[in-house]
mmCIF file of N, CA and C in Angstrom:
data_model
loop_
_atom_site.group_PDB
_atom_site.id
_atom_site.type_symbol
_atom_site.label_atom_id
_atom_site.label_comp_id
_atom_site.label_asym_id
_atom_site.label_seq_id
_atom_site.Cartn_x
_atom_site.Cartn_y
_atom_site.Cartn_z
ATOM 1 N N MET A 1 64.554 -122.825 20.474
ATOM 2 C CA MET A 1 65.327 -122.100 19.486
ATOM 3 C C MET A 1 66.421 -121.300 20.222
ATOM 4 N N SER A 2 67.474 -120.941 19.536
ATOM 5 C CA SER A 2 68.571 -120.300 20.159
ATOM 6 C C SER A 2 68.286 -118.868 20.556
ATOM 7 N N GLN A 3 69.083 -118.363 21.438
ATOM 8 C CA GLN A 3 68.977 -116.978 21.877
ATOM 9 C C GLN A 3 69.242 -116.054 20.715
ATOM 10 N N GLY A 4 70.145 -116.385 19.856
ATOM 11 C CA GLY A 4 70.478 -115.553 18.719
ATOM 12 C C GLY A 4 69.274 -115.304 17.846
ATOM 13 N N TYR A 5 68.528 -116.391 17.563
ATOM 14 C CA TYR A 5 67.343 -116.268 16.761
ATOM 15 C C TYR A 5 66.325 -115.315 17.422
ATOM 16 N N GLN A 6 66.074 -115.523 18.681
ATOM 17 C CA GLN A 6 65.108 -114.685 19.421
ATOM 18 C C GLN A 6 65.554 -113.215 19.396
ATOM 19 N N PHE A 7 66.821 -112.968 19.653
ATOM 20 C CA PHE A 7 67.331 -111.600 19.629
ATOM 21 C C PHE A 7 67.146 -110.979 18.271
ATOM 22 N N TYR A 8 67.527 -111.692 17.207
ATOM 23 C CA TYR A 8 67.364 -111.144 15.833
ATOM 24 C C TYR A 8 65.911 -110.846 15.504
ATOM 25 N N MET A 9 65.011 -111.703 15.922
ATOM 26 C CA MET A 9 63.596 -111.475 15.648
ATOM 27 C C MET A 9 63.074 -110.263 16.413
ATOM 28 N N GLU A 10 63.540 -110.112 17.637
ATOM 29 C CA GLU A 10 63.141 -108.933 18.431
ATOM 30 C C GLU A 10 63.624 -107.650 17.746
ATOM 31 N N GLN A 11 64.848 -107.654 17.250
ATOM 32 C CA GLN A 11 65.363 -106.511 16.560
ATOM 33 C C GLN A 11 64.599 -106.205 15.243
ATOM 34 N N ALA A 12 64.223 -107.300 14.541
ATOM 35 C CA ALA A 12 63.453 -107.125 13.315
ATOM 36 C C ALA A 12 62.091 -106.509 13.608
ATOM 37 N N GLU A 13 61.461 -106.951 14.671
ATOM 38 C CA GLU A 13 60.150 -106.405 15.044
ATOM 39 C C GLU A 13 60.278 -104.917 15.454
ATOM 40 N N LYS A 14 61.345 -104.614 16.165
ATOM 41 C CA LYS A 14 61.537 -103.208 16.558
ATOM 42 C C LYS A 14 61.771 -102.349 15.333
ATOM 43 N N ALA A 15 62.576 -102.833 14.350
ATOM 44 C CA ALA A 15 62.790 -102.088 13.160
ATOM 45 C C ALA A 15 61.513 -101.921 12.364
ATOM 46 N N ALA A 16 60.709 -102.942 12.323
ATOM 47 C CA ALA A 16 59.405 -102.857 11.602
ATOM 48 C C ALA A 16 58.525 -101.807 12.255
ATOM 49 N N THR A 17 58.454 -101.801 13.583
ATOM 50 C CA THR A 17 57.684 -100.792 14.306
ATOM 51 C C THR A 17 58.213 -99.389 14.047
ATOM 52 N N ASP A 18 59.553 -99.271 14.117
ATOM 53 C CA ASP A 18 60.155 -97.963 13.850
ATOM 54 C C ASP A 18 59.856 -97.499 12.411
ATOM 55 N N ALA A 19 59.858 -98.414 11.467
ATOM 56 C CA ALA A 19 59.554 -98.060 10.090
ATOM 57 C C ALA A 19 58.129 -97.547 9.962
ATOM 58 N N LYS A 20 57.217 -98.238 10.632
ATOM 59 C CA LYS A 20 55.801 -97.869 10.618
ATOM 60 C C LYS A 20 55.579 -96.468 11.223
ATOM 61 N N ASP A 21 56.356 -96.161 12.263
ATOM 62 C CA ASP A 21 56.187 -94.881 12.993
ATOM 63 C C ASP A 21 56.974 -93.740 12.330
ATOM 64 N N ALA A 22 57.854 -94.041 11.394
ATOM 65 C CA ALA A 22 58.704 -93.013 10.799
ATOM 66 C C ALA A 22 57.861 -92.085 9.916
ATOM 67 N N THR A 23 58.194 -90.803 9.995
ATOM 68 C CA THR A 23 57.483 -89.822 9.167
ATOM 69 C C THR A 23 58.299 -89.479 7.948
ATOM 70 N N LEU A 24 59.571 -89.640 7.979
ATOM 71 C CA LEU A 24 60.428 -89.355 6.838
ATOM 72 C C LEU A 24 60.661 -90.632 6.022
ATOM 73 N N GLU A 25 60.564 -90.480 4.721
ATOM 74 C CA GLU A 25 60.713 -91.647 3.842
ATOM 75 C C GLU A 25 62.083 -92.303 3.953
ATOM 76 N N ASN A 26 63.116 -91.502 4.045
ATOM 77 C CA ASN A 26 64.479 -92.109 4.108
ATOM 78 C C ASN A 26 64.665 -92.866 5.451
ATOM 79 N N VAL A 27 64.082 -92.357 6.506
ATOM 80 C CA VAL A 27 64.166 -93.010 7.804
ATOM 81 C C VAL A 27 63.395 -94.322 7.781
ATOM 82 N N ARG A 28 62.202 -94.284 7.181
ATOM 83 C CA ARG A 28 61.394 -95.504 7.062
ATOM 84 C C ARG A 28 62.150 -96.525 6.234
ATOM 85 N N ASP A 29 62.749 -96.103 5.119
ATOM 86 C CA ASP A 29 63.494 -97.015 4.267
ATOM 87 C C ASP A 29 64.673 -97.633 5.035
ATOM 88 N N ARG A 30 65.337 -96.825 5.832
ATOM 89 C CA ARG A 30 66.447 -97.352 6.615
ATOM 90 C C ARG A 30 65.980 -98.434 7.616
ATOM 91 N N HIS A 31 64.884 -98.177 8.247
ATOM 92 C CA HIS A 31 64.324 -99.166 9.191
ATOM 93 C C HIS A 31 63.881 -100.428 8.467
ATOM 94 N N LEU A 32 63.303 -100.282 7.306
ATOM 95 C CA LEU A 32 62.881 -101.435 6.539
ATOM 96 C C LEU A 32 64.078 -102.279 6.096
ATOM 97 N N ARG A 33 65.163 -101.604 5.715
ATOM 98 C CA ARG A 33 66.396 -102.359 5.382
ATOM 99 C C ARG A 33 66.953 -103.096 6.605
ATOM 100 N N ALA A 34 66.886 -102.382 7.735
ATOM 101 C CA ALA A 34 67.345 -103.029 8.969
ATOM 102 C C ALA A 34 66.491 -104.252 9.310
ATOM 103 N N GLU A 35 65.196 -104.107 9.155
ATOM 104 C CA GLU A 35 64.281 -105.212 9.440
ATOM 105 C C GLU A 35 64.668 -106.420 8.532
ATOM 106 N N GLU A 36 64.867 -106.157 7.251
ATOM 107 C CA GLU A 36 65.195 -107.239 6.360
ATOM 108 C C GLU A 36 66.496 -107.923 6.747
ATOM 109 N N THR A 37 67.456 -107.119 7.161
ATOM 110 C CA THR A 37 68.746 -107.714 7.579
ATOM 111 C C THR A 37 68.574 -108.520 8.845
ATOM 112 N N TRP A 38 67.845 -108.024 9.837
ATOM 113 C CA TRP A 38 67.645 -108.764 11.092
ATOM 114 C C TRP A 38 66.903 -110.091 10.821
ATOM 115 N N ARG A 39 65.908 -110.036 9.942
ATOM 116 C CA ARG A 39 65.175 -111.280 9.629
ATOM 117 C C ARG A 39 66.104 -112.269 8.923
ATOM 118 N N GLY A 40 66.961 -111.787 8.055
ATOM 119 C CA GLY A 40 67.943 -112.683 7.410
ATOM 120 C C GLY A 40 68.881 -113.309 8.419
ATOM 121 N N LEU A 41 69.332 -112.543 9.391
ATOM 122 C CA LEU A 41 70.180 -113.075 10.444
ATOM 123 C C LEU A 41 69.440 -114.107 11.294
ATOM 124 N N ALA A 42 68.196 -113.834 11.581
ATOM 125 C CA ALA A 42 67.355 -114.776 12.364
ATOM 126 C C ALA A 42 67.216 -116.128 11.579
ATOM 127 N N GLU A 43 66.950 -116.018 10.305
ATOM 128 C CA GLU A 43 66.793 -117.233 9.496
ATOM 129 C C GLU A 43 68.091 -118.011 9.436
ATOM 130 N N GLN A 44 69.189 -117.315 9.286
ATOM 131 C CA GLN A 44 70.517 -117.950 9.244
ATOM 132 C C GLN A 44 70.767 -118.650 10.606
ATOM 133 N N SER A 45 70.458 -117.965 11.679
ATOM 134 C CA SER A 45 70.645 -118.537 13.028
ATOM 135 C C SER A 45 69.781 -119.792 13.193
ATOM 136 N N ARG A 46 68.558 -119.761 12.736
ATOM 137 C CA ARG A 46 67.662 -120.887 12.808
ATOM 138 C C ARG A 46 68.223 -122.080 12.046
ATOM 139 N N LYS A 47 68.711 -121.811 10.827
ATOM 140 C CA LYS A 47 69.273 -122.882 9.983
ATOM 141 C C LYS A 47 70.516 -123.488 10.612
ATOM 142 N N VAL A 48 71.371 -122.663 11.189
ATOM 143 C CA VAL A 48 72.585 -123.190 11.851
ATOM 144 C C VAL A 48 72.201 -124.098 13.001
ATOM 145 N N GLU A 49 71.190 -123.684 13.777
ATOM 146 C CA GLU A 49 70.735 -124.519 14.916
ATOM 147 C C GLU A 49 70.152 -125.864 14.411
ATOM 148 N N GLU A 50 69.356 -125.784 13.380
ATOM 149 C CA GLU A 50 68.785 -127.042 12.781
ATOM 150 C C GLU A 50 69.905 -127.969 12.306
ATOM 151 N N ASP A 51 70.886 -127.401 11.604
ATOM 152 C CA ASP A 51 71.983 -128.215 11.115
ATOM 153 C C ASP A 51 72.793 -128.805 12.255
ATOM 154 N N ARG A 52 72.961 -128.074 13.319
ATOM 155 C CA ARG A 52 73.698 -128.545 14.486
ATOM 156 C C ARG A 52 72.948 -129.753 15.136
ATOM 157 N N VAL A 53 71.657 -129.627 15.276
ATOM 158 C CA VAL A 53 70.853 -130.704 15.841
ATOM 159 C C VAL A 53 70.918 -131.944 14.934
ATOM 160 N N LYS A 54 70.782 -131.734 13.661
ATOM 161 C CA LYS A 54 70.822 -132.827 12.672
ATOM 162 C C LYS A 54 72.186 -133.568 12.739
ATOM 163 N N ALA A 55 73.282 -132.766 12.765
ATOM 164 C CA ALA A 55 74.605 -133.393 12.812
ATOM 165 C C ALA A 55 74.807 -134.172 14.093
ATOM 166 N N LYS A 56 74.275 -133.661 15.207
ATOM 167 C CA LYS A 56 74.412 -134.359 16.505
ATOM 168 C C LYS A 56 73.669 -135.687 16.420
ATOM 169 N N GLU A 57 72.480 -135.705 15.855
ATOM 170 C CA GLU A 57 71.721 -136.952 15.739
ATOM 171 C C GLU A 57 72.430 -137.940 14.802
ATOM 172 N N GLU A 58 72.971 -137.440 13.700
ATOM 173 C CA GLU A 58 73.697 -138.319 12.760
ATOM 174 C C GLU A 58 74.902 -138.914 13.460
ATOM 175 N N ARG A 59 75.623 -138.124 14.273
ATOM 176 C CA ARG A 59 76.758 -138.654 14.999
ATOM 177 C C ARG A 59 76.329 -139.770 15.995
ATOM 178 N N ARG A 60 75.248 -139.508 16.685
ATOM 179 C CA ARG A 60 74.724 -140.478 17.656
ATOM 180 C C ARG A 60 74.351 -141.809 16.948
ATOM 181 N N LEU A 61 73.703 -141.691 15.831
ATOM 182 C CA LEU A 61 73.299 -142.917 15.080
ATOM 183 C C LEU A 61 74.529 -143.653 14.565
ATOM 184 N N ARG A 62 75.515 -142.888 14.089
ATOM 185 C CA ARG A 62 76.747 -143.514 13.585
ATOM 186 C C ARG A 62 77.484 -144.269 14.706
ATOM 187 N N ILE A 63 77.563 -143.614 15.861
ATOM 188 C CA ILE A 63 78.260 -144.272 16.991
ATOM 189 C C ILE A 63 77.520 -145.535 17.452
ATOM 190 N N GLU A 64 76.184 -145.469 17.502
ATOM 191 C CA GLU A 64 75.415 -146.638 17.834
ATOM 192 C C GLU A 64 75.659 -147.776 16.843
ATOM 193 N N ALA A 65 75.669 -147.466 15.584
ATOM 194 C CA ALA A 65 75.871 -148.457 14.538
ATOM 195 C C ALA A 65 77.284 -149.068 14.646
ATOM 196 N N GLU A 66 78.290 -148.221 14.952
ATOM 197 C CA GLU A 66 79.653 -148.726 15.106
ATOM 198 C C GLU A 66 79.774 -149.627 16.312
ATOM 199 N N MET A 67 79.083 -149.292 17.360
ATOM 200 C CA MET A 67 79.125 -150.075 18.596
ATOM 201 C C MET A 67 78.454 -151.446 18.325
ATOM 202 N N LEU A 68 77.328 -151.412 17.661
ATOM 203 C CA LEU A 68 76.644 -152.676 17.342
ATOM 204 C C LEU A 68 77.522 -153.532 16.426
ATOM 205 N N GLU A 69 78.112 -152.919 15.456
ATOM 206 C CA GLU A 69 79.000 -153.653 14.513
ATOM 207 C C GLU A 69 80.153 -154.298 15.310
ATOM 208 N N ALA A 70 80.709 -153.550 16.228
ATOM 209 C CA ALA A 70 81.863 -154.059 17.022
ATOM 210 C C ALA A 70 81.388 -155.242 17.887
ATOM 211 N N ARG A 71 80.205 -155.166 18.484
ATOM 212 C CA ARG A 71 79.683 -156.282 19.297
ATOM 213 C C ARG A 71 79.412 -157.513 18.416
ATOM 214 N N LEU A 72 78.865 -157.295 17.247
ATOM 215 C CA LEU A 72 78.586 -158.403 16.383
ATOM 216 C C LEU A 72 79.850 -159.104 15.895
ATOM 217 N N SER A 73 80.865 -158.283 15.635
ATOM 218 C CA SER A 73 82.119 -158.893 15.170
ATOM 219 C C SER A 73 82.852 -159.652 16.293
ATOM 220 N N GLU A 74 82.549 -159.279 17.556
ATOM 221 C CA GLU A 74 83.106 -159.996 18.675
ATOM 222 C C GLU A 74 82.265 -161.176 19.050
ATOM 223 N N GLY A 75 81.078 -161.295 18.471
ATOM 224 C CA GLY A 75 80.178 -162.398 18.790
ATOM 225 C C GLY A 75 79.339 -162.165 20.026
ATOM 226 N N ASN A 76 79.157 -160.916 20.412
ATOM 227 C CA ASN A 76 78.365 -160.550 21.619
ATOM 228 C C ASN A 76 77.259 -159.593 21.217
ATOM 229 N N PRO A 77 76.264 -160.013 20.459
ATOM 230 C CA PRO A 77 75.223 -159.100 19.988
ATOM 231 C C PRO A 77 74.255 -158.620 21.116
ATOM 232 N N ASP A 78 74.223 -159.353 22.239
ATOM 233 C CA ASP A 78 73.252 -159.023 23.284
ATOM 234 C C ASP A 78 73.815 -158.063 24.368
ATOM 235 N N GLU A 79 75.027 -157.743 24.276
ATOM 236 C CA GLU A 79 75.630 -156.852 25.316
ATOM 237 C C GLU A 79 75.259 -155.411 25.121
#
């Protein structure tokens, strides 16, 4: 997984710990909001990385298919 995801998750965990340790309600609420935001960023980062891997695989498959089609049209399917 990407560094961005790991960083965001670390920040979310820190915010969760800070919220748990907070004695003032407004401070706890602020940390809980921060945790939610960091987790959202982590999820977004994970999704972007998944989409990037998927697109790369689709490109690879498309190129292979185009190369095979070109060889078949030239009459050289075994090359």
